[in-house]
Amino acid sequence: MKQSRLPKFIFMSLVVVLGSISLTFAGSHGHKKDTKKGILLVAFGTSVPQAQKSFDHIADMVGKEFGTIPVKWAYTSSIIRKKLAKQGKQLDSVEMALVKMMEQGFTHVAVQSLHTIRGEEYDDLVKTVQAFSHLPDGFEKIIVGEPLLNLEDDMKTVTQAIIDNLPPQRTKNEAVVLMGHGTPHPSNAFYAALMFHLQRKDPLVFVGTVEGSPDITEIKDMMVEKKISKAWLVPFMSVAGDHAMNDMAGDEEDSWKNILGKAGISSTPVMKGTAEYDNMVTIWIAHLKTAMSYL
Ligand code: CO
């Protein structure tokens, strides 16, 4: 199916272009604005200070790649924005960031999703951007760049990046369990698909999710069948934040560490988000480059 390969970008419709032409005739502020390109990076967000280094790393690599193009940030989680606001850190929602960019005279904006899969948050982002693509006197073009694991090609590059990032201290019979977020959205199927591709390369790499399927009980059963006694726990999320600290490596009885422990599998957590690795950020940047090429 070749047709699905072309990313589905959102363009400002022609109607809006015609609208601004009619403003010119009306003799009001119909002058053509100078082109001003910008990038908006959109993440769920984190309030965990150590996890911030994932986003710093992305900012650094995006800055190196796109040089003079201004880069802005938005967090989709209102809970996290409120928490950060209490600490004096003001983070914008996507809506707020785009309003500010409009006010600052940006005409062409690439909105890059820093999500892992095309789930609910990505769908919401697309809807928000669609709403912004039809405003009079708004952006000339606004495009959404795709999340990390979006097309079949990404499955290959992400699989290889994970294999390349496996803990170097790991010995042959030790498993690696990736912790994905999981979602009720149909795109949850990506996690099991990813495990299939990973296990073709390394049969002891597993992918579980916190809020979807496969869950940790299923992963634990698979590991028991393979007689695994030692595992590395690795977040498959952009940041090693709250889920990594508590659900994965925490001391609660139902943390992944303890669920595996009760099955006789000792584990070592690796507190590093995917966005701390160059080869992962390179995949998001490739999607951003594609989006920029349409601006
Ligand atoms: Co969550």
Tab-separated table of N, CA, C and O and ligand atoms in Angstrom, residues 44 121 181-182 210-211 237 242-243 247, ligand 1:
chain	number	residue	atom	x	y	z
A	44	PHE	N	4.065	15.649	25.835
A	44	PHE	CA	3.117	15.518	26.951
A	44	PHE	C	3.590	16.411	28.095
A	44	PHE	O	2.802	17.087	28.731
A	121	GLU	N	-3.322	11.615	21.995
A	121	GLU	CA	-2.732	12.950	22.112
A	121	GLU	C	-2.323	13.494	20.754
A	121	GLU	O	-2.446	14.688	20.481
A	181	HIS	N	3.977	3.274	27.107
A	181	HIS	CA	2.875	3.856	27.867
A	181	HIS	C	1.606	3.028	27.726
A	181	HIS	O	1.004	2.618	28.694
A	182	GLY	N	1.187	2.776	26.477
A	182	GLY	CA	-0.053	2.037	26.250
A	182	GLY	C	-1.238	2.976	26.225
A	182	GLY	O	-1.212	4.043	26.833
A	210	VAL	N	2.176	0.242	30.374
A	210	VAL	CA	1.601	0.563	31.681
A	210	VAL	C	0.078	0.595	31.597
A	210	VAL	O	-0.621	0.117	32.476
A	211	GLU	N	-0.438	1.161	30.507
A	211	GLU	CA	-1.886	1.389	30.446
A	211	GLU	C	-2.564	0.712	29.266
A	211	GLU	O	-3.675	1.064	28.894
A	237	MET	N	9.617	5.470	26.532
A	237	MET	CA	8.909	6.758	26.589
A	237	MET	C	9.986	7.816	26.420
A	237	MET	O	11.155	7.563	26.758
A	242	ASP	N	7.664	10.074	35.668
A	242	ASP	CA	6.841	9.479	36.714
A	242	ASP	C	6.596	7.975	36.502
A	242	ASP	O	6.729	7.181	37.428
A	243	HIS	N	6.248	7.575	35.286
A	243	HIS	CA	5.965	6.148	35.042
A	243	HIS	C	7.217	5.286	35.251
A	243	HIS	O	7.126	4.192	35.802
A	247	ASP	N	5.901	3.311	38.302
A	247	ASP	CA	5.319	2.068	37.758
A	247	ASP	C	6.392	1.045	37.397
A	247	ASP	O	6.203	-0.140	37.537
B	1	CO	CO	0.698	8.313	31.743
